[in-house]
Coordinates of C-alpha atoms in Angstrom, one line a residue:
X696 CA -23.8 10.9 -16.2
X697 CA -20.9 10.1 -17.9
X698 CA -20.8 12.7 -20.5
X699 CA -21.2 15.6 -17.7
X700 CA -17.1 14.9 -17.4
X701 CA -17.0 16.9 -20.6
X702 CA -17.2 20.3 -19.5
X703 CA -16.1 23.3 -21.9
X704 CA -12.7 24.1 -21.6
X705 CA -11.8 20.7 -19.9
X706 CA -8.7 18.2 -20.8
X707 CA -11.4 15.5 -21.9
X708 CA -12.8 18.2 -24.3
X709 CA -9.4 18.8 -25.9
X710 CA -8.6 14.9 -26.2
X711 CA -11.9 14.7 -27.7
X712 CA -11.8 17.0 -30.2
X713 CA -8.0 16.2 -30.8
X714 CA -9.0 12.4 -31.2
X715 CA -12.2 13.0 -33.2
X716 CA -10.2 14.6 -36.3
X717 CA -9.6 11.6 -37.4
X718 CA -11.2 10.4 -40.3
X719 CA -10.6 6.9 -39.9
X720 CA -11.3 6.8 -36.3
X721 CA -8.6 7.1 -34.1
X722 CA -7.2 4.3 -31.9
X723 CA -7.4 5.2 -27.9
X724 CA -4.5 2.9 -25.9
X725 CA -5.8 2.8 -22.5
X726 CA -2.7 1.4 -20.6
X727 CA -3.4 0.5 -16.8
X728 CA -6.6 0.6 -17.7
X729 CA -7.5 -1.0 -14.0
X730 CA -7.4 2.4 -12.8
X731 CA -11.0 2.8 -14.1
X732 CA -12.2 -0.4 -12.2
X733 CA -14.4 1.0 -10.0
X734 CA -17.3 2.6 -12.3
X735 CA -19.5 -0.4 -9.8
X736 CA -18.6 -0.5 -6.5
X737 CA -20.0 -0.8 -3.0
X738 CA -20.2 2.8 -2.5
X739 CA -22.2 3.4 -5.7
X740 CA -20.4 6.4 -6.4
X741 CA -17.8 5.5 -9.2
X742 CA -14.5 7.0 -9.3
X743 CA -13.6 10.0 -11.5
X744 CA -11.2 8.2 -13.6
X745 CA -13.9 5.7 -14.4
X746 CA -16.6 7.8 -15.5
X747 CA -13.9 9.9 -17.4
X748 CA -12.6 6.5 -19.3
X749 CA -16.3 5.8 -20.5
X750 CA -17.0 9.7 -21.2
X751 CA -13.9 9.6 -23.7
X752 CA -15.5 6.3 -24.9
X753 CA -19.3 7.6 -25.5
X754 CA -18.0 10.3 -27.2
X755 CA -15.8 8.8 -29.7
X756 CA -18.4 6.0 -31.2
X757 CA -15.9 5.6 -34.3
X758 CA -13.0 5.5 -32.4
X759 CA -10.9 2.3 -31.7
X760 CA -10.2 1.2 -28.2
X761 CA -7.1 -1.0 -26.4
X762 CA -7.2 -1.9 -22.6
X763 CA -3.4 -2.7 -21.8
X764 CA -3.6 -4.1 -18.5
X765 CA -1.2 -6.7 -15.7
X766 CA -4.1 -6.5 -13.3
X767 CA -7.5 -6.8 -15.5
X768 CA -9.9 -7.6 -12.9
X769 CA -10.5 -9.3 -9.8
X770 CA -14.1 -9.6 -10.4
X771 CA -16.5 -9.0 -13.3
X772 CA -17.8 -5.7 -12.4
X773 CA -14.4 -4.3 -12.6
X774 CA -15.1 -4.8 -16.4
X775 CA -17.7 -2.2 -16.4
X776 CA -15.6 0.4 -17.9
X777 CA -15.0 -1.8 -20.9
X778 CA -18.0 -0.6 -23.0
X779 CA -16.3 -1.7 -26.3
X780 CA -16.6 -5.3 -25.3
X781 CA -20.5 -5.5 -26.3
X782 CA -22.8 -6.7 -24.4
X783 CA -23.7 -10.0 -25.9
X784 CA -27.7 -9.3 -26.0
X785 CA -27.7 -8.1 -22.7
X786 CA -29.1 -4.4 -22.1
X787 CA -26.0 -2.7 -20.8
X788 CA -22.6 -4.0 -19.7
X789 CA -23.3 -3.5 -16.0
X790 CA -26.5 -6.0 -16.5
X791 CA -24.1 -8.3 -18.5
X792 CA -21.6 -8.4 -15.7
X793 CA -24.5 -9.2 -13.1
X794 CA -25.3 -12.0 -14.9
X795 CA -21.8 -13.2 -15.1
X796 CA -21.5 -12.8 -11.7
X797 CA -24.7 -14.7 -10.5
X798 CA -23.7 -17.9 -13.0
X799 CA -20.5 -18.1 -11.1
X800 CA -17.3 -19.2 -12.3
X801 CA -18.3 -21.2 -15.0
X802 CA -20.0 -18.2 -16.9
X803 CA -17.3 -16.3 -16.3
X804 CA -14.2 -18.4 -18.1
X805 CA -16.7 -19.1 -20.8
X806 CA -17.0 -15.5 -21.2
X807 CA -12.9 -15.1 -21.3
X808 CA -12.5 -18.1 -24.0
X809 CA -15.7 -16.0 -25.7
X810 CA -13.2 -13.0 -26.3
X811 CA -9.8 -14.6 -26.8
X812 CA -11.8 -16.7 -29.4
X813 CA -13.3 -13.5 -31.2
X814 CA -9.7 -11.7 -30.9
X815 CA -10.8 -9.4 -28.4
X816 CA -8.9 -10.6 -25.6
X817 CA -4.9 -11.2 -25.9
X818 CA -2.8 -12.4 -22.9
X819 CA 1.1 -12.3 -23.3
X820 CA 4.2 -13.0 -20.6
X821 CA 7.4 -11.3 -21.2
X822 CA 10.1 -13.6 -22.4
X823 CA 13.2 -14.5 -19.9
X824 CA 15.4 -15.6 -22.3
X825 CA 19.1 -14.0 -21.5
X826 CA 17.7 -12.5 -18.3
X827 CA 20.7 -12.9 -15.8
X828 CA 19.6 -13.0 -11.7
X829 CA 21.9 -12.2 -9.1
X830 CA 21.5 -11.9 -5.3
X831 CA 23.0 -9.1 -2.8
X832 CA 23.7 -9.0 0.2
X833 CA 23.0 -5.9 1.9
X834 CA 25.3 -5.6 5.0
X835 CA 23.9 -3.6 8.2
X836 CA 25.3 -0.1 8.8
X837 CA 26.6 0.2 12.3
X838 CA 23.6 2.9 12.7
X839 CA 21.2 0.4 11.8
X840 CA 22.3 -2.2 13.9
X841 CA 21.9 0.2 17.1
X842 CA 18.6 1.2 15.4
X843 CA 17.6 -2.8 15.2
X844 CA 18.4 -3.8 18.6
X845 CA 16.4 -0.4 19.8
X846 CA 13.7 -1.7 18.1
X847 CA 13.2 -5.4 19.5
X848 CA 13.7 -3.5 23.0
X849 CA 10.9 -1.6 22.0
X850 CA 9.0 -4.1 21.2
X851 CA 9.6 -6.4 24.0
X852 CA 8.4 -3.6 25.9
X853 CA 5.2 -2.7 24.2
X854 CA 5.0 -7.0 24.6
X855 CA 4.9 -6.6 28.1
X856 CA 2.7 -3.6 28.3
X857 CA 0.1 -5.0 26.3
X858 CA -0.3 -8.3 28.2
X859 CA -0.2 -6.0 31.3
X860 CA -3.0 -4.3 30.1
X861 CA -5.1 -7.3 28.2
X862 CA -4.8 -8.9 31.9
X863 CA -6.1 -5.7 33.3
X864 CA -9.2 -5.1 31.1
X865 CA -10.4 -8.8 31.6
X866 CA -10.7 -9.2 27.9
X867 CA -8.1 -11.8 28.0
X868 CA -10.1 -15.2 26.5
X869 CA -12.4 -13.2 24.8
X870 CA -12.9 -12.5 20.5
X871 CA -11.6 -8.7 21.4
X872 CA -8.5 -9.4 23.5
X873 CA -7.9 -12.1 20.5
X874 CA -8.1 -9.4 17.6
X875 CA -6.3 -6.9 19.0
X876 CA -3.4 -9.7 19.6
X877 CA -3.8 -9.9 16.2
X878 CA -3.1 -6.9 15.2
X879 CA -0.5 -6.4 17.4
X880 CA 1.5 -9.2 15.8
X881 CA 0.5 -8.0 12.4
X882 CA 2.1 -4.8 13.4
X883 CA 5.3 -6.4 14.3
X884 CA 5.4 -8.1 11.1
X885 CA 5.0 -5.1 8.8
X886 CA 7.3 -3.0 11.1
X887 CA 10.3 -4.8 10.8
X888 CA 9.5 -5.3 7.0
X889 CA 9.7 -1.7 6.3
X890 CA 12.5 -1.1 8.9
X891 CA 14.5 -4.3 6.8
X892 CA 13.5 -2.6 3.6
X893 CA 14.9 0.8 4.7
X894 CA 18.4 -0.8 5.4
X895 CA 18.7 -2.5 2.0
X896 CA 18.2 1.6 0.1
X897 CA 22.0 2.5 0.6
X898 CA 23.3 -0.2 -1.1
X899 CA 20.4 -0.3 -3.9
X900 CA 21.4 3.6 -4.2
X901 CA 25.4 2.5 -4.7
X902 CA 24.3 -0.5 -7.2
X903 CA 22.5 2.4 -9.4
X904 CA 24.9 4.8 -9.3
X905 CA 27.6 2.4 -10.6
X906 CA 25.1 1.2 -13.1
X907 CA 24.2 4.3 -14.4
X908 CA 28.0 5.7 -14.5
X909 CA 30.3 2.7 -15.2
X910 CA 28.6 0.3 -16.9
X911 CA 26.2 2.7 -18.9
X912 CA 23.2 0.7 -18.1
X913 CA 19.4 1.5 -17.6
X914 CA 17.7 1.4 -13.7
X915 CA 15.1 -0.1 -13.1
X916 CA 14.0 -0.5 -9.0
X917 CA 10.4 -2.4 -8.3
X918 CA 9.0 -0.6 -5.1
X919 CA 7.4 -3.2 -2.9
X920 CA 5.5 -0.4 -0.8
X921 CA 5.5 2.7 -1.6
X922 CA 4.3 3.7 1.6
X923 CA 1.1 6.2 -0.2
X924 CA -1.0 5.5 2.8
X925 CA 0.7 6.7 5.5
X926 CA 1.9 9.2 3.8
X927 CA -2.0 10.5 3.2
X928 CA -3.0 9.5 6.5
X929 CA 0.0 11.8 8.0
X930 CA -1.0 14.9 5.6
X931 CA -4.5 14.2 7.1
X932 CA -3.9 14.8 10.5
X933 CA -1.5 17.8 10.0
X934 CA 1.6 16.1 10.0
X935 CA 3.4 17.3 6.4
X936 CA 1.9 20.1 5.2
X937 CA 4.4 20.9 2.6
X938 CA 7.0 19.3 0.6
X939 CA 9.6 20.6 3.0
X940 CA 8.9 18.8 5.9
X941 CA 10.7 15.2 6.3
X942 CA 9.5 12.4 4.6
X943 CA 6.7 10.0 6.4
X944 CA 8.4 7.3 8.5
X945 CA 6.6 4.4 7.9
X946 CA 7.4 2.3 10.9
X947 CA 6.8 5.5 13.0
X948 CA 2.9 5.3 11.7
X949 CA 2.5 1.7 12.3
X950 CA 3.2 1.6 16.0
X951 CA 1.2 4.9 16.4
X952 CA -2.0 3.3 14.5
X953 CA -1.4 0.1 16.9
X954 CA -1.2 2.2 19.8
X955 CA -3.9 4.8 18.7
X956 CA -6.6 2.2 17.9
X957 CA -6.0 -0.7 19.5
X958 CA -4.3 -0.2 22.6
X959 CA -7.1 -1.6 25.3
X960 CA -7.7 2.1 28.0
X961 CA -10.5 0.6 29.3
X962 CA -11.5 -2.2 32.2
X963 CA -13.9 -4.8 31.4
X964 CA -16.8 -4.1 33.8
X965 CA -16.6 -5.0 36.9
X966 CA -13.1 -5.4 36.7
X967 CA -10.8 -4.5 40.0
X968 CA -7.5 -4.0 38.3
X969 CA -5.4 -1.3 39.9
X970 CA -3.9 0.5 36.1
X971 CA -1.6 2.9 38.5
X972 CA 0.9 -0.2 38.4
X973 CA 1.0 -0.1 34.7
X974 CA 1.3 3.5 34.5
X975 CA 4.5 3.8 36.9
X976 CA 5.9 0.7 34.4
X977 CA 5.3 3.3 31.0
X978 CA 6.1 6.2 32.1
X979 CA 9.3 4.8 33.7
X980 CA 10.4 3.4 30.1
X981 CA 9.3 7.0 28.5
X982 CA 11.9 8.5 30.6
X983 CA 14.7 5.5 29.6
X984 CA 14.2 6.1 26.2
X985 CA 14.1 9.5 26.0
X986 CA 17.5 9.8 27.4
X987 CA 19.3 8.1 24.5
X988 CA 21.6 9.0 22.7
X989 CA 21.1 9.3 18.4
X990 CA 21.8 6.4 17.1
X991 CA 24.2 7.8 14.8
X992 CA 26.2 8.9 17.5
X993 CA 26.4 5.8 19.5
X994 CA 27.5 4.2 16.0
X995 CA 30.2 6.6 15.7
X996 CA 31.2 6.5 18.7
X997 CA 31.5 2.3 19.0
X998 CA 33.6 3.2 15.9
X999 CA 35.6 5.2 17.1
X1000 CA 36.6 2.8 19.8
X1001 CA 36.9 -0.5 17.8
X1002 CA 39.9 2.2 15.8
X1003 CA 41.4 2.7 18.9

């Protein structure tokens, strides 16, 4: 199945032919190699960029092969893409892998000290010697600190909805009132994480710049999230079309996702609750924070009187 990836006038056809011209066999560096992990999965449908990495390999017999990799594998059927390990007598890798997996953890760091001992398996660190740390602190814009306190309104609010309505469906001592508090508070967590992280891009944006332009040196910034999720999710339902529109606010999806699928709209049975209560209570606070001002503004404007 794998060799179907080969089609005439593909990419894998060119790298083929380019890589088979080699007399000697040519070496094939496969760096993050984990992106092929999932040739077995649950699905049984393995990914593209598997069955591609193991096309290129079937098709190169003579050819020399490195996996480069931070994140190897989790579990021994993310191997499976590694047909240049051997298979040690077994019939295929996959049937190796299964047997590794059913001898449990034993088997498998037998099988690791296997290939480090043979040479086929090298683990390095990077050295810290002369790295230099330093912490920043990232002060709060007056915009973000109206945008902060709006927030933990917000969320006070949506506190006191939701035990309004948990009371109200009946489902409070019960495993699906528990979840859903669950994922509420999850929620919260990852909100403010992403809202914190958000503040922190001006001055990482001012620390490049005077990197890069007085002190001639090279940027590097680790993303912690970069938000690829949402930002599929939001293309999915129609939100973001094009490269025009505004980029995906990430905060903005979480609290819709909590709201959207886990927000309890239905009364356990038999339950007597009158919900117009509730109601009157939301669509009161819709009106309140509608008619707010930008935050910008109010930040300019508290400015503008603290000069005065």
């Amino acid at each position: 199945a794998a060799a179907q990836c080969i089609t005439p006038g593909s990419r894998l056809e060119q790298l083929r032919d380019w890589l088979g011209g080699d007399a000697h066999g040519a070496l094939i560096i496969l760096d993050e190699c984990h992106k092929a992990k999932n040739l077995i999965n649950e699905a049984g449908q393995p990914t593209k960029t598997a069955m591609a990495v193991v096309a290129l390999q079937d098709a190169l017999p003579t050819a020399r092969v490195l996996y480069c990799s931070a994140t190897g594998a989790s579990e021994p059927k993310n191997l499976a893409y590694m047909t240049r390990l051997g298979s040690f007598g077994h019939g295929s890798m996959p049937s190796l892998l299964h047997t590794l997996e059913g001898a449990g953890m034993g088997a498998m760091e037998m099988f690791a000290l296997g290939l480090k001992a043979t040479g086929a398996y090298m683990c390095r660190s990077l050295s810290y010697a002369g790295a230099e740390f330093e912490v920043c602190n990232c002060p709060l814009s007056d915009e973000m600190r109206v945008m902060y306190d709006r927030s933990c309104e917000f969320w006070q609010m949506l506190y006191r909805v939701w035990l309004e309505s948990e009371v109200g469906r009946g489902a409070g001592g019960k495993m699906g009132g528990a979840m859903r508090w669950a994922q509420f508070w999850s929620a919260h967590q990852r909100f403010f994480r992403q809202m914190l992280l958000s503040a922190k891009v001006p001055q990482v944006a001012a620390m490049a710049i005077r990197a890069v332009q007085t002190e001639g040196l090279s940027v590097v910034i680790g993303l912690q999230s970069t938000g690829e999720a949402n930002t599929k999710q939001a293309m999915s339902e129609g939100h973001g079309d094009n490269e025009d529109d505004d980029f995906v606010s990430t905060p903005q999806m979480i609290i819709s996702n909590l709201i959207n699928r886990q927000f309890a709209v239905t009364s356990a049975k038999g339950s007597s609750y009158d919900w117009r209560g509730l109601e009157r209570k939301v669509r009161a606070m819709t009106r309140n924070w509608q008619g707010l001002q930008p935050a910008a503004e109010v930040a300019a404007a508290a400015a503008a009187k603290a000069a005065k």
